[in-house]
mmCIF file of C-alpha atoms in Angstrom:
data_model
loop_
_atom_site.group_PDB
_atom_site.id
_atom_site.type_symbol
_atom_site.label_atom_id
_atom_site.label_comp_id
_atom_site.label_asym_id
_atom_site.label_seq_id
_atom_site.Cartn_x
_atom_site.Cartn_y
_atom_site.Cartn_z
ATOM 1 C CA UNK A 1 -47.760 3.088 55.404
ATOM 2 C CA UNK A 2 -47.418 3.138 59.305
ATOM 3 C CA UNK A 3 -46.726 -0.181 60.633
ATOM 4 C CA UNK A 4 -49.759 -1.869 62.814
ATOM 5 C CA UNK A 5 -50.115 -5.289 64.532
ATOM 6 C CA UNK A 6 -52.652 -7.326 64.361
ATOM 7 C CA UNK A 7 -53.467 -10.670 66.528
ATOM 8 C CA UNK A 8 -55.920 -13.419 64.612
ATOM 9 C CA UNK A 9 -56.073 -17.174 65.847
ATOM 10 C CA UNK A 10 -52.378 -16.787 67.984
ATOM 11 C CA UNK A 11 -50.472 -15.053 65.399
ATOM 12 C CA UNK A 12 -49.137 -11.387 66.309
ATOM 13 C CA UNK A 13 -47.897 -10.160 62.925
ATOM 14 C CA UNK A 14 -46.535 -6.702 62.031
ATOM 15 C CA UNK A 15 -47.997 -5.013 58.525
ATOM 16 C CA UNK A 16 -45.794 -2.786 56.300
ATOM 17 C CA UNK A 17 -45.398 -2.720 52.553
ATOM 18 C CA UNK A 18 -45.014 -6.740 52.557
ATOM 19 C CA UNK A 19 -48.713 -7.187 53.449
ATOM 20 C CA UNK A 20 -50.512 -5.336 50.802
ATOM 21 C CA UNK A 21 -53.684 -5.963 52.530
ATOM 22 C CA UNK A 22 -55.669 -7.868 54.823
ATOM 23 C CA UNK A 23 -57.494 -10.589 52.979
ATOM 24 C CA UNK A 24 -54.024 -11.190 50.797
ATOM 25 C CA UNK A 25 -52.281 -11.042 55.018
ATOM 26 C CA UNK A 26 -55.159 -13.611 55.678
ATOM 27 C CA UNK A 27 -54.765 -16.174 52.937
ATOM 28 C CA UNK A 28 -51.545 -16.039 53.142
ATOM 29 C CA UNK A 29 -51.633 -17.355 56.680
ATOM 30 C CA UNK A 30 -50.740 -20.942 57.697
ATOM 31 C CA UNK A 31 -53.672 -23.262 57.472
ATOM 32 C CA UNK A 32 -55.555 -20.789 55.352
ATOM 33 C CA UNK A 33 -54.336 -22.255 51.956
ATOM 34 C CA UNK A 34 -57.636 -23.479 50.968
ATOM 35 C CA UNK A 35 -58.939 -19.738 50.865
ATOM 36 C CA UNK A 36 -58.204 -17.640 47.780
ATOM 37 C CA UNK A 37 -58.390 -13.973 47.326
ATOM 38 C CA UNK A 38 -61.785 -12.256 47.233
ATOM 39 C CA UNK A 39 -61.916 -9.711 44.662
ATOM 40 C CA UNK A 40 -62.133 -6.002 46.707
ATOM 41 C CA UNK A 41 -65.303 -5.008 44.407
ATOM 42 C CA UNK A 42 -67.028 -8.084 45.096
ATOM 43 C CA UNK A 43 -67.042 -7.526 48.783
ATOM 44 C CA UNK A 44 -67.903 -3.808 48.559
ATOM 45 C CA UNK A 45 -70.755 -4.733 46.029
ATOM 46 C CA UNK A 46 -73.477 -4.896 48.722
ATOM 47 C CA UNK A 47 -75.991 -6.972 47.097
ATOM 48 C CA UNK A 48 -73.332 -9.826 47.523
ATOM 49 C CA UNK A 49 -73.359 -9.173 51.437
ATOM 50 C CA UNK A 50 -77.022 -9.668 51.797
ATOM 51 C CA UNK A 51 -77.947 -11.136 55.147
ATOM 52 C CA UNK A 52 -74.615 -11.558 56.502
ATOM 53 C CA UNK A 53 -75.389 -8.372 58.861
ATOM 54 C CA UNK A 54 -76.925 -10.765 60.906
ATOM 55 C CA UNK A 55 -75.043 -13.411 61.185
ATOM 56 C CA UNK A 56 -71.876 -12.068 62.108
ATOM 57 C CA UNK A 57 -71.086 -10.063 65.353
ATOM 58 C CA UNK A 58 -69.089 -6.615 64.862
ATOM 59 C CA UNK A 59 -70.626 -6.244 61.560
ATOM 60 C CA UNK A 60 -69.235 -2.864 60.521
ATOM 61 C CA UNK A 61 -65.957 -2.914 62.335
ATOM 62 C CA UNK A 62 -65.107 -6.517 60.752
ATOM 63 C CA UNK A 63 -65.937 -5.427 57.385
ATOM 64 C CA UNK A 64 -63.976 -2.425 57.618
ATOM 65 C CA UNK A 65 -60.966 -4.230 58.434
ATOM 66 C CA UNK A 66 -61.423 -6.513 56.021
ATOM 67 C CA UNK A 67 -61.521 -3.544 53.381
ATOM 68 C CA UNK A 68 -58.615 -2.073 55.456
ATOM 69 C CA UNK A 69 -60.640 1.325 55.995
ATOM 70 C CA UNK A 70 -60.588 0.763 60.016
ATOM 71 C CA UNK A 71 -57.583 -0.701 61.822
ATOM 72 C CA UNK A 72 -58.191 -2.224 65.376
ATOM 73 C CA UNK A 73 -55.230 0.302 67.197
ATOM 74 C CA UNK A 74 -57.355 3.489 66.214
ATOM 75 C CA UNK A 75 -60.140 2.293 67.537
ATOM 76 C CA UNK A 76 -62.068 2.629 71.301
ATOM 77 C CA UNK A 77 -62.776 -1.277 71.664
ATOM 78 C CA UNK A 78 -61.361 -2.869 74.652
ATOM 79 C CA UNK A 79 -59.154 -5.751 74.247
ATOM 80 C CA UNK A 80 -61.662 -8.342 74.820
ATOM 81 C CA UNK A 81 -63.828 -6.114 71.641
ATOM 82 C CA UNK A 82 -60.964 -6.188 69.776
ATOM 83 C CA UNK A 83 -60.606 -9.865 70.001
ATOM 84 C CA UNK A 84 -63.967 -10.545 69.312
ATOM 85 C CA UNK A 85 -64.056 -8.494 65.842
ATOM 86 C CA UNK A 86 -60.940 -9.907 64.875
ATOM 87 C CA UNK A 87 -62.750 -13.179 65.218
ATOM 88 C CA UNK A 88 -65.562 -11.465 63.346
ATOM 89 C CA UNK A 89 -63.668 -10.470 60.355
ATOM 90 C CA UNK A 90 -62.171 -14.318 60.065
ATOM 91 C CA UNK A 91 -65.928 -15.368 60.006
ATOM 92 C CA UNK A 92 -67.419 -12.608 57.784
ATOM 93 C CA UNK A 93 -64.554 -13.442 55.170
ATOM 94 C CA UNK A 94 -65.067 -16.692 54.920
ATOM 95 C CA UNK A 95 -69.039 -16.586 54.574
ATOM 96 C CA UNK A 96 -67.774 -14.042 51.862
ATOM 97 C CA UNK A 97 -65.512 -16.252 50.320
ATOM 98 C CA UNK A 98 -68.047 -19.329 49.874
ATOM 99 C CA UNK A 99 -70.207 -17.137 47.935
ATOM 100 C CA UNK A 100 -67.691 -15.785 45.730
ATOM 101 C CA UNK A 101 -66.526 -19.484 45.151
ATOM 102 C CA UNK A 102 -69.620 -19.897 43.359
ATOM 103 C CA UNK A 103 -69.043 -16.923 40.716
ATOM 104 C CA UNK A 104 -67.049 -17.251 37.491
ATOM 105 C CA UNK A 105 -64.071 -15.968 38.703
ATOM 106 C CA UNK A 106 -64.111 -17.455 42.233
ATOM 107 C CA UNK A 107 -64.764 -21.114 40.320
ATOM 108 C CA UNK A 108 -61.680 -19.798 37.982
ATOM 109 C CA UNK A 109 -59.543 -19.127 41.100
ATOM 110 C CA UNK A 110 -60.818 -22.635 42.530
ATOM 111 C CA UNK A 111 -59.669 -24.741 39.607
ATOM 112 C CA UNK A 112 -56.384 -23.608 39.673
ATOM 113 C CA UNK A 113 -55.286 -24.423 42.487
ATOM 114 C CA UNK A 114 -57.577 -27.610 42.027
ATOM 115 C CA UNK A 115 -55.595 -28.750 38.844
ATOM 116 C CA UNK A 116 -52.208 -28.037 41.072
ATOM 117 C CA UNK A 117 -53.123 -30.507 43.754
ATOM 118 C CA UNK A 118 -53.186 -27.598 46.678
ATOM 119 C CA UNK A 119 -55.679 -29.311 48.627
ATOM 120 C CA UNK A 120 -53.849 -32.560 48.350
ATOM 121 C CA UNK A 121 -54.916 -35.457 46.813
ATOM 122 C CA UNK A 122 -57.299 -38.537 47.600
ATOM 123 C CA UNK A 123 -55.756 -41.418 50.043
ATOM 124 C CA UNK A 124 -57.715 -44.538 48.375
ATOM 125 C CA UNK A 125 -55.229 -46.289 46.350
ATOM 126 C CA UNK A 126 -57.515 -46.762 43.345
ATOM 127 C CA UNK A 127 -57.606 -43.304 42.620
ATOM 128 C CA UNK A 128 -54.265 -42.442 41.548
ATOM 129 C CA UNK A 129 -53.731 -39.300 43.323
ATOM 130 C CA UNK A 130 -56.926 -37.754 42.679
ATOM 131 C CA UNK A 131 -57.047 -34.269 43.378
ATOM 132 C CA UNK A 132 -59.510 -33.171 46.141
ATOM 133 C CA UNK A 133 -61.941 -30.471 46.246
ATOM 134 C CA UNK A 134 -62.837 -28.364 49.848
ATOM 135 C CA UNK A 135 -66.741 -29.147 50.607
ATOM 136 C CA UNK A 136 -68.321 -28.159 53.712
ATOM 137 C CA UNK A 137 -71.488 -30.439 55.028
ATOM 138 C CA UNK A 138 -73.535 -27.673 56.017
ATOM 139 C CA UNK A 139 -73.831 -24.000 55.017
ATOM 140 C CA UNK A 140 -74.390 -22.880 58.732
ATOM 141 C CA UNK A 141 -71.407 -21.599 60.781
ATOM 142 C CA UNK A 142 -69.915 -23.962 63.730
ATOM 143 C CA UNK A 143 -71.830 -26.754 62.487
ATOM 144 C CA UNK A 144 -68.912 -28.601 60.577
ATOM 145 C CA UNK A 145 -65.105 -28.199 59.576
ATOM 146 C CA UNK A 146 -64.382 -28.415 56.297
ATOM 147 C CA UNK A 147 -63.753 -31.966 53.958
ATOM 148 C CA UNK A 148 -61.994 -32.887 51.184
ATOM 149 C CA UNK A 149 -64.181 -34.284 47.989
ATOM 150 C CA UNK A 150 -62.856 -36.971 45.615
ATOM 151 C CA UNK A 151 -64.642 -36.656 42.160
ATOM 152 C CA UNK A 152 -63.400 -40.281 41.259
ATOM 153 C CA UNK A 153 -64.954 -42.329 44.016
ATOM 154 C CA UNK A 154 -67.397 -39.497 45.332
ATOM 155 C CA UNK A 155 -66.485 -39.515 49.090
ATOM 156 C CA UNK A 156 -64.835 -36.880 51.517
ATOM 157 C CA UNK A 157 -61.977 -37.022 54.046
ATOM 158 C CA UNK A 158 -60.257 -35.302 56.716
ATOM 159 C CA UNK A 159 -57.768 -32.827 55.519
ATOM 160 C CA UNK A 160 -54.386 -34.382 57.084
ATOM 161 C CA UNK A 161 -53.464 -31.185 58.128
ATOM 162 C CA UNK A 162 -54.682 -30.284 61.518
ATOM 163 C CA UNK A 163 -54.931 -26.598 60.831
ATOM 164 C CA UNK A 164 -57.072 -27.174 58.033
ATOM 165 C CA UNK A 165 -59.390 -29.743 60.296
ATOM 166 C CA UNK A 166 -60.063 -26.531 62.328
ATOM 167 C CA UNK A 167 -61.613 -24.884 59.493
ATOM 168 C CA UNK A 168 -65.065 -24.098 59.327
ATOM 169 C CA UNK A 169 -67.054 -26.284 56.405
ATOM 170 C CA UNK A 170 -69.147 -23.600 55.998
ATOM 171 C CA UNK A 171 -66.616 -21.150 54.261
ATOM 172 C CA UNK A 172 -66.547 -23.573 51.332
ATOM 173 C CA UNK A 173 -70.468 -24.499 52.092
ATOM 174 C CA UNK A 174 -71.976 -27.400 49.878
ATOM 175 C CA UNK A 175 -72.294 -25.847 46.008
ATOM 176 C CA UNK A 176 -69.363 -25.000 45.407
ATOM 177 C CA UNK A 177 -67.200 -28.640 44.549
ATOM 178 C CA UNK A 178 -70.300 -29.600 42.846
ATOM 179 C CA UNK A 179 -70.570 -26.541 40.581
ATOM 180 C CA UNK A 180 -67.324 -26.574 39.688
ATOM 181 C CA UNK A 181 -67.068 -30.394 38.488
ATOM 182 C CA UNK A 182 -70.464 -29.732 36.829
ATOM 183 C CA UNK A 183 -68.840 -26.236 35.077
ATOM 184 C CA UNK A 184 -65.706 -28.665 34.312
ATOM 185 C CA UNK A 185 -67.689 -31.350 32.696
ATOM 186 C CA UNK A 186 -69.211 -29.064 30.577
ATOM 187 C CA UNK A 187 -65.592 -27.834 29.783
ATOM 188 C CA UNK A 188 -64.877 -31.516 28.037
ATOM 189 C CA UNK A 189 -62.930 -32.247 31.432
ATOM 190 C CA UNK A 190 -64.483 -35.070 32.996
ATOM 191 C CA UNK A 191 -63.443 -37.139 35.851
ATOM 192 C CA UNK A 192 -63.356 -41.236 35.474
ATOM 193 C CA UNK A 193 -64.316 -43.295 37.827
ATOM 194 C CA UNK A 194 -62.198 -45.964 39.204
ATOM 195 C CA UNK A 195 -61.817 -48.405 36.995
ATOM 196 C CA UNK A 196 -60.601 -50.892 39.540
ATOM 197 C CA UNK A 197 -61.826 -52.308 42.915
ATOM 198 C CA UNK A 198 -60.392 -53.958 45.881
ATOM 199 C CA UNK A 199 -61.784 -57.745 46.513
ATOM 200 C CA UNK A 200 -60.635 -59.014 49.504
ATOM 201 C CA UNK A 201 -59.171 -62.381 49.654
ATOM 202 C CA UNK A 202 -58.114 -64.743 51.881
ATOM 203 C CA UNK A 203 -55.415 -67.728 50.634
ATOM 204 C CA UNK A 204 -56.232 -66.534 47.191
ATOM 205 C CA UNK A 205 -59.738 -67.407 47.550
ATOM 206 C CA UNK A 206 -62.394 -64.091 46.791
ATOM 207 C CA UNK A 207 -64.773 -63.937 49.741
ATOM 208 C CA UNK A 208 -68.002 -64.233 47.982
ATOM 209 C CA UNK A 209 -69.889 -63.922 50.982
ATOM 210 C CA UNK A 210 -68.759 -60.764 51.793
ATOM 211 C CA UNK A 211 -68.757 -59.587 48.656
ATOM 212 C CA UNK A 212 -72.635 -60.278 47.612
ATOM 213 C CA UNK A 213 -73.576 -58.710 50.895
ATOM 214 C CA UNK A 214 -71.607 -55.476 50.079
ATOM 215 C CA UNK A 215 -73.526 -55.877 46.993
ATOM 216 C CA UNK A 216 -76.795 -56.218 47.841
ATOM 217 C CA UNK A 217 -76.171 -53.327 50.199
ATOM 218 C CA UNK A 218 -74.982 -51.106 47.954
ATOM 219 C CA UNK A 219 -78.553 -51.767 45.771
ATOM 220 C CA UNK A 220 -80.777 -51.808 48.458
ATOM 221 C CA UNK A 221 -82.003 -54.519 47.159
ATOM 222 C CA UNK A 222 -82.626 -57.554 49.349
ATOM 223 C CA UNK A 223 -81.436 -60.858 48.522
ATOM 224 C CA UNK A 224 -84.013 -63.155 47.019
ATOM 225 C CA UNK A 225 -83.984 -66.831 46.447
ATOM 226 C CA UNK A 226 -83.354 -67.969 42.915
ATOM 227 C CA UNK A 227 -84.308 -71.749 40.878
ATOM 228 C CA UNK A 228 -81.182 -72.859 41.458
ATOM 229 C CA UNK A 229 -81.828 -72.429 45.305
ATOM 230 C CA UNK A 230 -81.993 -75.358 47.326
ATOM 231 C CA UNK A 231 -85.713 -75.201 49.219
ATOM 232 C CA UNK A 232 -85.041 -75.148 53.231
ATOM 233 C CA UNK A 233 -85.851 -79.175 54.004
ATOM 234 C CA UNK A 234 -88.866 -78.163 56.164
ATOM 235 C CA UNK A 235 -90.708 -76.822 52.803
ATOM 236 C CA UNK A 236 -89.949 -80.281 50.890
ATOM 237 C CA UNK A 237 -90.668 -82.361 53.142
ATOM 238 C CA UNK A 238 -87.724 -83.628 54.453
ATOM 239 C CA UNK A 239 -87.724 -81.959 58.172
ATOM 240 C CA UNK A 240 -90.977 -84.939 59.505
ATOM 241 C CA UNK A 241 -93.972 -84.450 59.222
ATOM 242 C CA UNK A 242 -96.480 -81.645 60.850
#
């Protein structure tokens, strides 16, 4: 194999036999750990590409480097082109990838490195080292970087990485986490939730103020005035007379 360079987000790095390909080159990139690798036939399976024509710049050329049938130095781009489809393959994978997450064997590739913790695990003490899922709060490109889902108390946070903050939410989109706790619940594998909650005190004392407002926010429901009440004085007649 002749040896060719390629330059993608800063990093100029040389291909020979030790990069096998580009998508395994690409995932195997720092700050790309939450991508896995695409199965070749399920990118060259059309149908599976539907639309994406049009939303990605460079179409062809980024797809064919992405298949490794077209490599930038043997092509008539200028520099700036080449830059520009080299951005265009990093986007067109990773609208790829957040279909393929979806399939059987993307969701297979998913839980594994789910179940070994790879995108780290959740930072609220109550959930014991919960492993997080990638989620992405819109399906639209350059809309949103990429979050971390905890199944146990059903919110998302920043990676801590700040590669991974860079990341496009998109690429994961917003099935994906869902469908695959759904798929692992059917599986017998269900995820508790917390069985404990933090009351804040102060001197020992719970602040039940605080806490029935969090409450009654958390119900939507707004706070109405029970028997035991005490009537404002101005209703009993004790606040004079109109």
């Amino acid at each position: 194999m002749d040896e060719f360079s390629v330059d993608i987000q800063g990093y100029d790095i040389e291909a020979d036999e030790e990069y096998s390909s580009w998508i395994t080159w690409f995932c195997e990139l720092k700050g790309n750990e939450f991508f896995c690798v695409v199965d070749r036939e399920f990118i060259t399976d059309e149908f599976n590409l539907t639309g994406l024509s049009t939303m990605v710049s460079f179409y062809n050329y980024a797809l064919d480097i992405i298949l490794d049938m077209e490599m930038l130095s043997n092509t008539q781009l200028a520099e700036e082109q080449r830059r520009l489809v080299e951005s265009s393959a990093e986007t067109l994978y990773g609208l790829i990838h957040a279909r393929f997450i979806t399939t059987n064997r993307g969701l297979k590739l998913m839980e594994e490195k789910f179940v070994q913790c790879e995108f780290g695990v959740c930072p609220r003490v109550f959930c014991s080292g919960q492993p997080l899922l990638p989620v992405g709060q819109s399906d639209i490109v350059r809309e949103s970087s990429v979050k971390l889902f905890c199944p146990k108390c059903q919110d998302i946070y920043y990676p801590r990485s700040n590669r991974h903050r860079t990341l496009d939410g998109a690429f994961w989109g917003t099935t994906f986490a869902h469908l695959l706790l759904m798929q692992m619940r059917e599986n017998a594998l269900n995820i508790s939730k917390p069985t404990q909650k933090y009351i804040p005190r102060i001197y020992g004392f719970r602040i039940r103020k605080q806490e029935s407002e969090t409450e009654e926010i958390k119900e939507h429901k707004p706070r109405t005035i029970e028997k035991t009440d005490e009537l404002p004085s101005i209703l009993t007649g004790g606040g004079g007379n109109f």
